[in-house]
PDB file of N, CA and C in Angstrom:
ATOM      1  N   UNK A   1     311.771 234.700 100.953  1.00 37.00           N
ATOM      2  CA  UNK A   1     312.503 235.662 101.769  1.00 37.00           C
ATOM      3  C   UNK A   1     312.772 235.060 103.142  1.00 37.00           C
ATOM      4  N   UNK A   2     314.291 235.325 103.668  1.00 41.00           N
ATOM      5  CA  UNK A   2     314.256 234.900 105.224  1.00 41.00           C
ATOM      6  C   UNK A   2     313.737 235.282 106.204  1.00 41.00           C
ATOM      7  N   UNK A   3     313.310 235.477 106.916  1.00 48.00           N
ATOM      8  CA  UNK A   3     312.767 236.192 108.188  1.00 48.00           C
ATOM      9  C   UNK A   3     314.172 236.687 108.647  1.00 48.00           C
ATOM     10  N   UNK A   4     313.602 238.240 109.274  1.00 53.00           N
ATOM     11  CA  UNK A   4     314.506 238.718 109.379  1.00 53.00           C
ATOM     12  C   UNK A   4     315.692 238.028 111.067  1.00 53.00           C
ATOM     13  N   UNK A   5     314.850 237.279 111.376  1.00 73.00           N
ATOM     14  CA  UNK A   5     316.315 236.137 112.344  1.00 73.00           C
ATOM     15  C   UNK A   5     316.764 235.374 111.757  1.00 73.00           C
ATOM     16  N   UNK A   6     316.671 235.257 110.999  1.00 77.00           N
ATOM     17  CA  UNK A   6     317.641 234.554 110.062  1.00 77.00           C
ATOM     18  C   UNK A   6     318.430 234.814 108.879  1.00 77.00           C
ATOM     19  N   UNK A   7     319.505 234.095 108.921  1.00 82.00           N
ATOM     20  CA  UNK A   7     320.431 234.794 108.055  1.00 82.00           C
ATOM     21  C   UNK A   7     321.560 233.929 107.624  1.00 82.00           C
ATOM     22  N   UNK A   8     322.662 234.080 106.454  1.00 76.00           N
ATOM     23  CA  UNK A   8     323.128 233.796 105.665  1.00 76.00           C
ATOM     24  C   UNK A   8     324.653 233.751 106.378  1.00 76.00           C
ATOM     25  N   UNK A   9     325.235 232.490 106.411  1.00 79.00           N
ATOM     26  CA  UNK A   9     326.897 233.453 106.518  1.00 79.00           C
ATOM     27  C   UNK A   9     327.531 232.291 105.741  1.00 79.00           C
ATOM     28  N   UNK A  10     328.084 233.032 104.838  1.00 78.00           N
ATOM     29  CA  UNK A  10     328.711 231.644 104.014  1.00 78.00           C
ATOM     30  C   UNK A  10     327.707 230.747 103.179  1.00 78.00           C
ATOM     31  N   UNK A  11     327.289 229.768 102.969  1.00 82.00           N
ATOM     32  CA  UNK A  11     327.004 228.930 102.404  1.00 82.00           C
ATOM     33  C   UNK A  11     325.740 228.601 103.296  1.00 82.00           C
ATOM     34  N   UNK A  12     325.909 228.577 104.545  1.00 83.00           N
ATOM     35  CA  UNK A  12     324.950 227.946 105.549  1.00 83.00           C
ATOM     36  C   UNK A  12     323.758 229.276 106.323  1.00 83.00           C
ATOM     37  N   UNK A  13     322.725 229.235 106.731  1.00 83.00           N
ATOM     38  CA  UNK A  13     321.995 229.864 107.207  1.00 83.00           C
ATOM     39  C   UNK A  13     321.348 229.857 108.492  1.00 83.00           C
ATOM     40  N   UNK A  14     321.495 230.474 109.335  1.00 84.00           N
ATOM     41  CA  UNK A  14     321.201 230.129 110.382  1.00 84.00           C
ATOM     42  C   UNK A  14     320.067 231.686 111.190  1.00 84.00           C
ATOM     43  N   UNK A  15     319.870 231.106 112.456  1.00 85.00           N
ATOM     44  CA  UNK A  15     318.838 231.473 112.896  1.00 85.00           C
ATOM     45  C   UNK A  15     319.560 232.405 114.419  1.00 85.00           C
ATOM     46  N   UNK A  16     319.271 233.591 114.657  1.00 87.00           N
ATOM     47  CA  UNK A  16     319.790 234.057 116.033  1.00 87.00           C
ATOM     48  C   UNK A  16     318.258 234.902 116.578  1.00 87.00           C
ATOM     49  N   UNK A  17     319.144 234.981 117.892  1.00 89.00           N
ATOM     50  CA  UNK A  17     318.191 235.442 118.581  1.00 89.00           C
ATOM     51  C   UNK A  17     318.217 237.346 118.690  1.00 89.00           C
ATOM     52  N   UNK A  18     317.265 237.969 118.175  1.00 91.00           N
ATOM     53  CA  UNK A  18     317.097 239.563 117.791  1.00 91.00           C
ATOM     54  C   UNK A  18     317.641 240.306 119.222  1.00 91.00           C
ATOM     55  N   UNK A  19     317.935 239.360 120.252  1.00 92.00           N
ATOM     56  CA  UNK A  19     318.613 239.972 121.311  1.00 92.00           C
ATOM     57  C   UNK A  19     319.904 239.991 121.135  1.00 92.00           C
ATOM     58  N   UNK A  20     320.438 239.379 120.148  1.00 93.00           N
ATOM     59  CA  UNK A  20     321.857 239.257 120.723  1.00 93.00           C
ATOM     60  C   UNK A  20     322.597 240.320 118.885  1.00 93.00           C
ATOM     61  N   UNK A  21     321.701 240.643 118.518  1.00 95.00           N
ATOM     62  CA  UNK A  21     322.070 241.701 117.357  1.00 95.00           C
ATOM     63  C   UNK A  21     322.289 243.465 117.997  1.00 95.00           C
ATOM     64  N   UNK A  22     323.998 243.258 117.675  1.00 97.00           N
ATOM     65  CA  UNK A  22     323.902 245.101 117.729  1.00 97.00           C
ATOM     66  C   UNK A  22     323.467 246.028 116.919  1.00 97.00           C
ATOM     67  N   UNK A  23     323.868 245.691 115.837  1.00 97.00           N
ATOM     68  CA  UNK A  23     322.917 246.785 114.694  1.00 97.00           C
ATOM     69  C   UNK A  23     322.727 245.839 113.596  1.00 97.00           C
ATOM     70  N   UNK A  24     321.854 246.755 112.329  1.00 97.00           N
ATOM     71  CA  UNK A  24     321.444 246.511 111.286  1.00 97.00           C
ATOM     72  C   UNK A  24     322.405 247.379 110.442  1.00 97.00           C
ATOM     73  N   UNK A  25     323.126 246.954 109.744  1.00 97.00           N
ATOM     74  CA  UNK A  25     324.075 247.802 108.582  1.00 97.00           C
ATOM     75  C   UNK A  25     323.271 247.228 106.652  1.00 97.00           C
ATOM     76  N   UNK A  26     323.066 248.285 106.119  1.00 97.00           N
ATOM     77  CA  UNK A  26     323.147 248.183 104.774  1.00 97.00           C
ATOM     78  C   UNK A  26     323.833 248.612 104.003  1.00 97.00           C
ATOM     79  N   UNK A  27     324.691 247.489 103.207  1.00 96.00           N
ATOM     80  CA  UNK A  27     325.754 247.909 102.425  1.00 96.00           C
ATOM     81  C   UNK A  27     325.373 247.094 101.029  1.00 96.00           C
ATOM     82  N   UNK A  28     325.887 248.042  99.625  1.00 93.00           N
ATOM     83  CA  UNK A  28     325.316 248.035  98.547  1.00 93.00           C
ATOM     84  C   UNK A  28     324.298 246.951  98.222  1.00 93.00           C
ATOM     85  N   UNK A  29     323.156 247.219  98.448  1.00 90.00           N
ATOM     86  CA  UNK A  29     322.027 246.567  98.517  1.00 90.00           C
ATOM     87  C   UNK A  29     321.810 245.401  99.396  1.00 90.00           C
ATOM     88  N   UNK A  30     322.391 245.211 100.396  1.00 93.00           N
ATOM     89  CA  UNK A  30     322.845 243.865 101.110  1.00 93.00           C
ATOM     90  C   UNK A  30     322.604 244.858 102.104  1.00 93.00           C
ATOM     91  N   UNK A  31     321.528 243.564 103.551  1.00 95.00           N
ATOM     92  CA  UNK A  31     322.025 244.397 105.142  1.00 95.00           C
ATOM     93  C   UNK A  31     322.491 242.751 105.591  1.00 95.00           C
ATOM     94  N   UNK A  32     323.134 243.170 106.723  1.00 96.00           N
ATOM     95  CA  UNK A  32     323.831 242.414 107.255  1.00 96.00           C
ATOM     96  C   UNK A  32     323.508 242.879 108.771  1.00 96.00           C
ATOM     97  N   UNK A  33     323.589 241.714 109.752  1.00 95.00           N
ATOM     98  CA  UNK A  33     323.049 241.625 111.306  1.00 95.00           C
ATOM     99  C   UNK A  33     324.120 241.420 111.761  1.00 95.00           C
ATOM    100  N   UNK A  34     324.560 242.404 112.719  1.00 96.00           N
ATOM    101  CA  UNK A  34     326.214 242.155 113.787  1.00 96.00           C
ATOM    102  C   UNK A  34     325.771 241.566 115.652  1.00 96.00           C
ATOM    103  N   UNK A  35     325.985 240.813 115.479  1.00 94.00           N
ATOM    104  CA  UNK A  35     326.191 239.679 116.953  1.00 94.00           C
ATOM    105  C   UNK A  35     327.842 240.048 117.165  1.00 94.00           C
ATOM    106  N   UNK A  36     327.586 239.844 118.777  1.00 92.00           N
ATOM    107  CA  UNK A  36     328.770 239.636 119.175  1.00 92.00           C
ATOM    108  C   UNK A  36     329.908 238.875 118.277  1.00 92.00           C
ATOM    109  N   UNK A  37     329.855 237.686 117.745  1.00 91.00           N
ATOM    110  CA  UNK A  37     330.612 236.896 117.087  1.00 91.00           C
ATOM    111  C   UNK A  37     330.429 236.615 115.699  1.00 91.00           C
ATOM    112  N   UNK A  38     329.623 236.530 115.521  1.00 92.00           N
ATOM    113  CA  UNK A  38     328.939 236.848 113.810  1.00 92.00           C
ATOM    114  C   UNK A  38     328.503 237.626 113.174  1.00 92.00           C
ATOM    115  N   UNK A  39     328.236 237.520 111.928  1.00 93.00           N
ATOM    116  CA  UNK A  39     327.905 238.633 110.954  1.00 93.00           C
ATOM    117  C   UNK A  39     326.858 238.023 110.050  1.00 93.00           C
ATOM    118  N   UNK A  40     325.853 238.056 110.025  1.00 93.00           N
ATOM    119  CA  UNK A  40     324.753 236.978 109.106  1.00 93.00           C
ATOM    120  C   UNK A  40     324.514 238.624 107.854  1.00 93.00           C
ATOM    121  N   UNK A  41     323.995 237.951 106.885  1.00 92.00           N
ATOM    122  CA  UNK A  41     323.813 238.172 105.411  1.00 92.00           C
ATOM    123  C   UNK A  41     321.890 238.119 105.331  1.00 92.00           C
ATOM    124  N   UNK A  42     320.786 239.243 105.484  1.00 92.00           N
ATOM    125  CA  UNK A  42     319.595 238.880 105.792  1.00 92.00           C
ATOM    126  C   UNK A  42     319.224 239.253 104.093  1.00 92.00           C
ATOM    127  N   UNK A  43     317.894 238.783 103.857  1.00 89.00           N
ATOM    128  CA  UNK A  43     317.370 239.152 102.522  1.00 89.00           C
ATOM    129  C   UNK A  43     316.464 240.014 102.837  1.00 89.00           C
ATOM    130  N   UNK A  44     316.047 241.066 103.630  1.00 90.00           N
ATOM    131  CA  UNK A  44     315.542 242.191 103.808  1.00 90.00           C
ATOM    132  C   UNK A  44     315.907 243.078 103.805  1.00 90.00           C
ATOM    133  N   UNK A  45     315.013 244.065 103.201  1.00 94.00           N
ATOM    134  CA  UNK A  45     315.595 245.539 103.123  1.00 94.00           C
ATOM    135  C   UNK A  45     315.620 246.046 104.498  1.00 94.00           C
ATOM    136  N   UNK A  46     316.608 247.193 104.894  1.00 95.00           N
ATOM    137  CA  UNK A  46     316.747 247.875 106.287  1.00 95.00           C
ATOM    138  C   UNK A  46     315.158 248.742 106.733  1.00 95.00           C
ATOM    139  N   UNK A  47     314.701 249.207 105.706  1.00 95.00           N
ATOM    140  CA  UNK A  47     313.559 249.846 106.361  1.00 95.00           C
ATOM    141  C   UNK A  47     312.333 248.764 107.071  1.00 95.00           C
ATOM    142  N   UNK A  48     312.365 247.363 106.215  1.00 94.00           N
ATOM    143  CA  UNK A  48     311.515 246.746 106.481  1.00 94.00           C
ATOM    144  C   UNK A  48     312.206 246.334 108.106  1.00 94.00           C
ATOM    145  N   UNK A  49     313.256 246.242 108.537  1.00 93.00           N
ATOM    146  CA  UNK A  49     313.690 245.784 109.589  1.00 93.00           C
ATOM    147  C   UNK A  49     313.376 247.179 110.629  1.00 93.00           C
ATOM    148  N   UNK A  50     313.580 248.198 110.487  1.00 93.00           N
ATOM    149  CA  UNK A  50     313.150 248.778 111.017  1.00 93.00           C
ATOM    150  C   UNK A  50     311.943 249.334 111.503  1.00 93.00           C
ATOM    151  N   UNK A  51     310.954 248.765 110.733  1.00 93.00           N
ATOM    152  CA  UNK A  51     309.229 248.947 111.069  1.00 93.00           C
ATOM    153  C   UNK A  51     309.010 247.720 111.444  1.00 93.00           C
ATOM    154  N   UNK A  52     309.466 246.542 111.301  1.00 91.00           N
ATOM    155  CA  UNK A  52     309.503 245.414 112.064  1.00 91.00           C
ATOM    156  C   UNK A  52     309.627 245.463 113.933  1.00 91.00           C
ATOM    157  N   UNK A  53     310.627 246.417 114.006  1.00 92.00           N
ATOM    158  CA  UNK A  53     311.368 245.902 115.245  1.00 92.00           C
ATOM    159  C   UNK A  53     311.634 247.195 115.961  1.00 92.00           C
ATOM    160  N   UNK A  54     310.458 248.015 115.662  1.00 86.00           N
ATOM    161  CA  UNK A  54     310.743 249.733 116.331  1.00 86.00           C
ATOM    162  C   UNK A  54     310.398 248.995 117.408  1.00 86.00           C
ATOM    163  N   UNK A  55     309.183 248.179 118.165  1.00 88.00           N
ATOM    164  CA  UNK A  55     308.757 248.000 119.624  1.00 88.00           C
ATOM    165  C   UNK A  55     309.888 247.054 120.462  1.00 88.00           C
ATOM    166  N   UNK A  56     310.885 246.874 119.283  1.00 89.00           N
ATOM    167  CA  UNK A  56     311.688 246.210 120.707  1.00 89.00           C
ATOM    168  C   UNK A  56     313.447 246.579 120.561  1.00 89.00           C
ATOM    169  N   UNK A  57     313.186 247.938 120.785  1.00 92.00           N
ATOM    170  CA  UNK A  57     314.647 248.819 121.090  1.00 92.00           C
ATOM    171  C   UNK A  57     315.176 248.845 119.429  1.00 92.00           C
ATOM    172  N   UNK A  58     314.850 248.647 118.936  1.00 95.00           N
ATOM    173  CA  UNK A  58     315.860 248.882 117.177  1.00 95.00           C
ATOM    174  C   UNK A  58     315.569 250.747 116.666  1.00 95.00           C
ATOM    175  N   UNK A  59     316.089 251.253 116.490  1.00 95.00           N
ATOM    176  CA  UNK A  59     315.730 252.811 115.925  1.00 95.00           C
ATOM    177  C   UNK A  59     316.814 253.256 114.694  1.00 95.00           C
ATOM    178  N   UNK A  60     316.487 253.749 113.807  1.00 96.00           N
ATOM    179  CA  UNK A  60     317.379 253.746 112.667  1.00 96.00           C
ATOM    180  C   UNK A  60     318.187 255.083 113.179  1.00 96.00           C
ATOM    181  N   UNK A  61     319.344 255.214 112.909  1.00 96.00           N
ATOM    182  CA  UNK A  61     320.056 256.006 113.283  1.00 96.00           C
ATOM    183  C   UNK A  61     320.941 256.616 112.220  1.00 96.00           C
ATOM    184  N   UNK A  62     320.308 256.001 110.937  1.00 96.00           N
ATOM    185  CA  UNK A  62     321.472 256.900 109.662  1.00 96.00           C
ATOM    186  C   UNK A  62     320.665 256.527 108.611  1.00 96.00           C
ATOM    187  N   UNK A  63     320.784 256.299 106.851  1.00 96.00           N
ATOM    188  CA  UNK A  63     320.733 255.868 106.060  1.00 96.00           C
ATOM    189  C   UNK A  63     321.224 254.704 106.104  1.00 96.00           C
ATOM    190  N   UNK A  64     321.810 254.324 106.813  1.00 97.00           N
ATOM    191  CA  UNK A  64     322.754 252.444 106.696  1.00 97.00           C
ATOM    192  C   UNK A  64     322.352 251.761 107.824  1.00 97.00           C
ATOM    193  N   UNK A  65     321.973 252.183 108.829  1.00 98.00           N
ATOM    194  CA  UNK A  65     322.027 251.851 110.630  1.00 98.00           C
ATOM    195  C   UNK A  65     320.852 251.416 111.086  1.00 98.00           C
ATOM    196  N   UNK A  66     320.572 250.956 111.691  1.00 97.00           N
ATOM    197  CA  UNK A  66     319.449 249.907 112.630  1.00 97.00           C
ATOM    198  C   UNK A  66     320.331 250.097 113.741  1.00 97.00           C
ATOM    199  N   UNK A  67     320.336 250.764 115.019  1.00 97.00           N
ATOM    200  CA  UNK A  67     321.012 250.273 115.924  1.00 97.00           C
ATOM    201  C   UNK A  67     319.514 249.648 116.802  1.00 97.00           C
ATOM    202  N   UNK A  68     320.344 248.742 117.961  1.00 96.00           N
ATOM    203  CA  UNK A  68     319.508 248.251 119.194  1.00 96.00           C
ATOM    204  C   UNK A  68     319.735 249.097 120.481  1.00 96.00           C
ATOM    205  N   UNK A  69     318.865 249.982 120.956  1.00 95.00           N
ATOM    206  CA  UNK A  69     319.283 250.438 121.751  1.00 95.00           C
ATOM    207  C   UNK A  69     319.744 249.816 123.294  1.00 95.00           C
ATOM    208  N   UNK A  70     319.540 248.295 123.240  1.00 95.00           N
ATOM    209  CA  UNK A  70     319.815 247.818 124.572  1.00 95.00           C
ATOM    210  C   UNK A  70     321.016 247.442 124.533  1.00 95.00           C
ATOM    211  N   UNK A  71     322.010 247.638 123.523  1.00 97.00           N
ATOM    212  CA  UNK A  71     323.654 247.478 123.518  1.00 97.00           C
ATOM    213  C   UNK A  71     324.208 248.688 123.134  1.00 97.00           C
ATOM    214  N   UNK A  72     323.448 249.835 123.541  1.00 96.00           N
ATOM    215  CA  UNK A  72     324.000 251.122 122.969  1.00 96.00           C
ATOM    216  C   UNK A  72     324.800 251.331 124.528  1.00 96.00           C
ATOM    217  N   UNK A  73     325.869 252.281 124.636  1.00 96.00           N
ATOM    218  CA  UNK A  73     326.271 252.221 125.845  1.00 96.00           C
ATOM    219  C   UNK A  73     326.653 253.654 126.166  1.00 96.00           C
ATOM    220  N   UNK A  74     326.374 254.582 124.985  1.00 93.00           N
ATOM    221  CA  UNK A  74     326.500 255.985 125.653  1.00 93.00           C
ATOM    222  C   UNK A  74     326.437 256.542 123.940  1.00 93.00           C
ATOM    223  N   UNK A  75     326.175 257.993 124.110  1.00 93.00           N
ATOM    224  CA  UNK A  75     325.717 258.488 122.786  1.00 93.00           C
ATOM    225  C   UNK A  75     326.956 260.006 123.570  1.00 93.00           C
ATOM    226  N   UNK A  76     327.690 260.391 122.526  1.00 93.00           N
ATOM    227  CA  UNK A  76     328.596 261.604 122.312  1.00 93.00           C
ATOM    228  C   UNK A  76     328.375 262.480 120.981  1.00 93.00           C
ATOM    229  N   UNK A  77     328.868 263.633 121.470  1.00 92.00           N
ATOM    230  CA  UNK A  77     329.096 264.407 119.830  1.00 92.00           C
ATOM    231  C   UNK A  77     329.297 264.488 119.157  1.00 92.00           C
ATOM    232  N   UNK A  78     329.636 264.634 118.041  1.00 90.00           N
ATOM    233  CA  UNK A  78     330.985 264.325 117.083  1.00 90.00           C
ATOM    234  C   UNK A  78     330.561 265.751 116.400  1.00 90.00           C
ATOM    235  N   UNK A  79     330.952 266.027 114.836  1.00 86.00           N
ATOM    236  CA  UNK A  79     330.767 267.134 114.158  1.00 86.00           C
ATOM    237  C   UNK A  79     329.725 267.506 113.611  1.00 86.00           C
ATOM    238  N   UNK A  80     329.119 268.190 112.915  1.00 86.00           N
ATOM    239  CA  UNK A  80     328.566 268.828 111.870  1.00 86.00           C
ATOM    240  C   UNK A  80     326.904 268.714 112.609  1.00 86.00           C
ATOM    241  N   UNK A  81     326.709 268.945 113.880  1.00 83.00           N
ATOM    242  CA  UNK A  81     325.130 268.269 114.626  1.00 83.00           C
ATOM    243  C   UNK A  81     325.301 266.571 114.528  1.00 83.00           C
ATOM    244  N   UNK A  82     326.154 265.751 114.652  1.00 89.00           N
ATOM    245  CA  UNK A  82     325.753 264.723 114.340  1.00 89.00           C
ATOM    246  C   UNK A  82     326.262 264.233 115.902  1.00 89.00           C
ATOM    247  N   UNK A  83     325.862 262.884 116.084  1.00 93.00           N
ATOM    248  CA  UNK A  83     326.470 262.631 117.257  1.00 93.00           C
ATOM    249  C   UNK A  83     327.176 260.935 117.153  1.00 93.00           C
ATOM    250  N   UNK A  84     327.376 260.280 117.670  1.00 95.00           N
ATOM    251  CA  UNK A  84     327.927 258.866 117.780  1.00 95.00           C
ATOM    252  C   UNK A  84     327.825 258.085 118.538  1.00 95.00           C
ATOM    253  N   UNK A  85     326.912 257.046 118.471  1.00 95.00           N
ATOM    254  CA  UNK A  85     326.631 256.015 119.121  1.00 95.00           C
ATOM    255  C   UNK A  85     327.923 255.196 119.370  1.00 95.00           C
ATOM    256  N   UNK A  86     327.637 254.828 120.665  1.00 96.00           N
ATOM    257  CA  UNK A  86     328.906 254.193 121.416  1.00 96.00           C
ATOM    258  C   UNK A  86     328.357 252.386 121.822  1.00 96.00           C
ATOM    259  N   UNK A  87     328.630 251.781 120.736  1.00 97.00           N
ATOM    260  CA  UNK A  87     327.815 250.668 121.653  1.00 97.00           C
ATOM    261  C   UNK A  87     328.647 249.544 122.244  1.00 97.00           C
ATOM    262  N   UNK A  88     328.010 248.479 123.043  1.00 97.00           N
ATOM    263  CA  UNK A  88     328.562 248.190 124.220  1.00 97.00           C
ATOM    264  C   UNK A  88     329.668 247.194 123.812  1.00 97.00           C
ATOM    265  N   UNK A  89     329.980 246.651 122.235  1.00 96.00           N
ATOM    266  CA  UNK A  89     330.721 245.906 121.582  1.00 96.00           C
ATOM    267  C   UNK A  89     331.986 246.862 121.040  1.00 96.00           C
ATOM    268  N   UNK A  90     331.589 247.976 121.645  1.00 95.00           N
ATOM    269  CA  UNK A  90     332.974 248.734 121.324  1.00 95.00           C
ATOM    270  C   UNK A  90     332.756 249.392 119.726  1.00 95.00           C
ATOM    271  N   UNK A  91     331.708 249.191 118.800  1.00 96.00           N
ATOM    272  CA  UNK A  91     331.799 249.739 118.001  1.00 96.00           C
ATOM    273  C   UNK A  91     331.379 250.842 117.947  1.00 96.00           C
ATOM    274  N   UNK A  92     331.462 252.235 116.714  1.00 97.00           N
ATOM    275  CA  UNK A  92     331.071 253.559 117.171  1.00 97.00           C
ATOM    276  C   UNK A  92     330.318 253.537 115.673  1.00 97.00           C
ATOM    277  N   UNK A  93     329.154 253.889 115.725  1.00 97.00           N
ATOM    278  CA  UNK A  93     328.416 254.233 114.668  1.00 97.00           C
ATOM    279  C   UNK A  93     327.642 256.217 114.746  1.00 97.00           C
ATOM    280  N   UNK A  94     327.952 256.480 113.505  1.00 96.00           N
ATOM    281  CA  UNK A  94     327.743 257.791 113.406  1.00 96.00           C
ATOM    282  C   UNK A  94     325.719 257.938 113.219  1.00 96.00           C
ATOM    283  N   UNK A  95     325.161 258.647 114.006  1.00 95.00           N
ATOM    284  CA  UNK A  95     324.274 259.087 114.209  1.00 95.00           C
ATOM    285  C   UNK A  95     323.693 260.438 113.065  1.00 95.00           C
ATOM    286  N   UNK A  96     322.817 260.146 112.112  1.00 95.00           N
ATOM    287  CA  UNK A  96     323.053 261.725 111.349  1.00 95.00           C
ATOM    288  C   UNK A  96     321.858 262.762 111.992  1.00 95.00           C
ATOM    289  N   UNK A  97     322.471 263.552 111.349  1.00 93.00           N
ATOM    290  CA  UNK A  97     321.173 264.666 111.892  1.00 93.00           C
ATOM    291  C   UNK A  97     319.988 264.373 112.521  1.00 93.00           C
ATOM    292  N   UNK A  98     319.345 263.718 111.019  1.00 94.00           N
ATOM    293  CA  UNK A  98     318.085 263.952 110.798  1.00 94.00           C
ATOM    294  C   UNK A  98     317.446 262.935 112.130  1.00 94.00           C
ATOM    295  N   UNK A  99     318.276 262.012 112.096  1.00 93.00           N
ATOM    296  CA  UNK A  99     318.110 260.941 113.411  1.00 93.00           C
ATOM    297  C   UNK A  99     318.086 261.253 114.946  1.00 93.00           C
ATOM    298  N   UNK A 100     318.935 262.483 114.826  1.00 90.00           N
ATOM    299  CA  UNK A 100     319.270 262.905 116.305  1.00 90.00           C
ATOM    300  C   UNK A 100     318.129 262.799 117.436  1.00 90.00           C
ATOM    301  N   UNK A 101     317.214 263.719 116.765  1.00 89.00           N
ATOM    302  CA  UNK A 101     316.165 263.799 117.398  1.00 89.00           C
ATOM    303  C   UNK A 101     315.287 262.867 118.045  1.00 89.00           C
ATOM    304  N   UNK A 102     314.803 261.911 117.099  1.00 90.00           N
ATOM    305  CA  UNK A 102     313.990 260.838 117.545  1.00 90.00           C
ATOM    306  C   UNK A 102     314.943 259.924 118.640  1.00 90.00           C
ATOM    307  N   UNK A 103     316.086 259.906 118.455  1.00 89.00           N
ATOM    308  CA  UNK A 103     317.922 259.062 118.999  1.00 89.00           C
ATOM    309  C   UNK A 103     316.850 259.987 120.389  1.00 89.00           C
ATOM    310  N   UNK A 104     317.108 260.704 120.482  1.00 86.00           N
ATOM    311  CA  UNK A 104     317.173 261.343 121.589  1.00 86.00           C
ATOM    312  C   UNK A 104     316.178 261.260 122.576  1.00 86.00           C
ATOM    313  N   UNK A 105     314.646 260.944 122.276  1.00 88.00           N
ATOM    314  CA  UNK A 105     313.260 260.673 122.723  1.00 88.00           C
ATOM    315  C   UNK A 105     313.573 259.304 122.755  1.00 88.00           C
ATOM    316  N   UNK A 106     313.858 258.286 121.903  1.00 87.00           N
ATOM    317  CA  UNK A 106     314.208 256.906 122.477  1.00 87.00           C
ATOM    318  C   UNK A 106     315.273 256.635 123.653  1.00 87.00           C
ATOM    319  N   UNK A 107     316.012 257.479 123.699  1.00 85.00           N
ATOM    320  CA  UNK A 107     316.814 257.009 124.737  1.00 85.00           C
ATOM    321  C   UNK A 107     316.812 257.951 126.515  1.00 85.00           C
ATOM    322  N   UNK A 108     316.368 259.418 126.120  1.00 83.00           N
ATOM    323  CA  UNK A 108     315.703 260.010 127.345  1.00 83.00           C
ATOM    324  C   UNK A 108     314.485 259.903 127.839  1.00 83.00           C
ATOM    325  N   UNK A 109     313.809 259.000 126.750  1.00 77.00           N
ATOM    326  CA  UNK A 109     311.935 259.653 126.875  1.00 77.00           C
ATOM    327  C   UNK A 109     311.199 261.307 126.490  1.00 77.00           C
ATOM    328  N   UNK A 110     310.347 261.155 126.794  1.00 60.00           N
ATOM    329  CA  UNK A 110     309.616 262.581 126.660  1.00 60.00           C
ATOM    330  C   UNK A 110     309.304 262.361 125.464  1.00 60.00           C
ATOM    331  N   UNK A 111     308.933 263.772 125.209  1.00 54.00           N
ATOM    332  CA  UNK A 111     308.012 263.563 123.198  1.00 54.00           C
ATOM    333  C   UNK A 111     309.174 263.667 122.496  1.00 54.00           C
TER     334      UNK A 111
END
């Protein structure tokens, strides 16, 4: 298995630094790590990345999502209780419910 800094793109595998990852996405059995400029291919499951890397800003924010909260750049509403992460790469990832809450103690504090 790779460690989860490391990762797959193409043919070749390489190594980044967990600072420079905006989120964790899992798509049909595959997660994948978004950098500013790349997209690496990891052999870990998302939950394991997420109990990995709760102490340094990562918080799951959906069934698919790992975001980092130190490239998050503002959190809004959207529909149904859900809200939308705004992060600082311009992408918008949907926040679900069940996430809101904890979303919300990671990024204001308090219990």
């Amino acid at each position: 298995m790779l460690s989860p800094r490391a990762g797959s793109s193409g043919e070749r595998i390489y190594s980044f630094n967990l600072s420079e990852v905006f989120y964790f996405e899992a798509v049909d059995e595959r997660v994948f790590a978004y950098t500013k400029n790349m997209t690496f291919e990891l052999k870990s499951r998302l939950y394991e990345i997420e109990n990995a890397y709760v102490d340094r800003h990562f918080i799951r924010c959906s069934k698919s999502f790992v975001i980092n909260l130190m490239k998050l750049e503002s959190i809004s509403p959207a529909l149904n209780g859900r809200f939308m992460a705004n992060m600082k790469n311009s992408e918008k990832i949907i926040i679900s419910r069940q996430y809101v809450p904890s979303l919300k103690r990671a990024v204001m504090g308090g219990n």
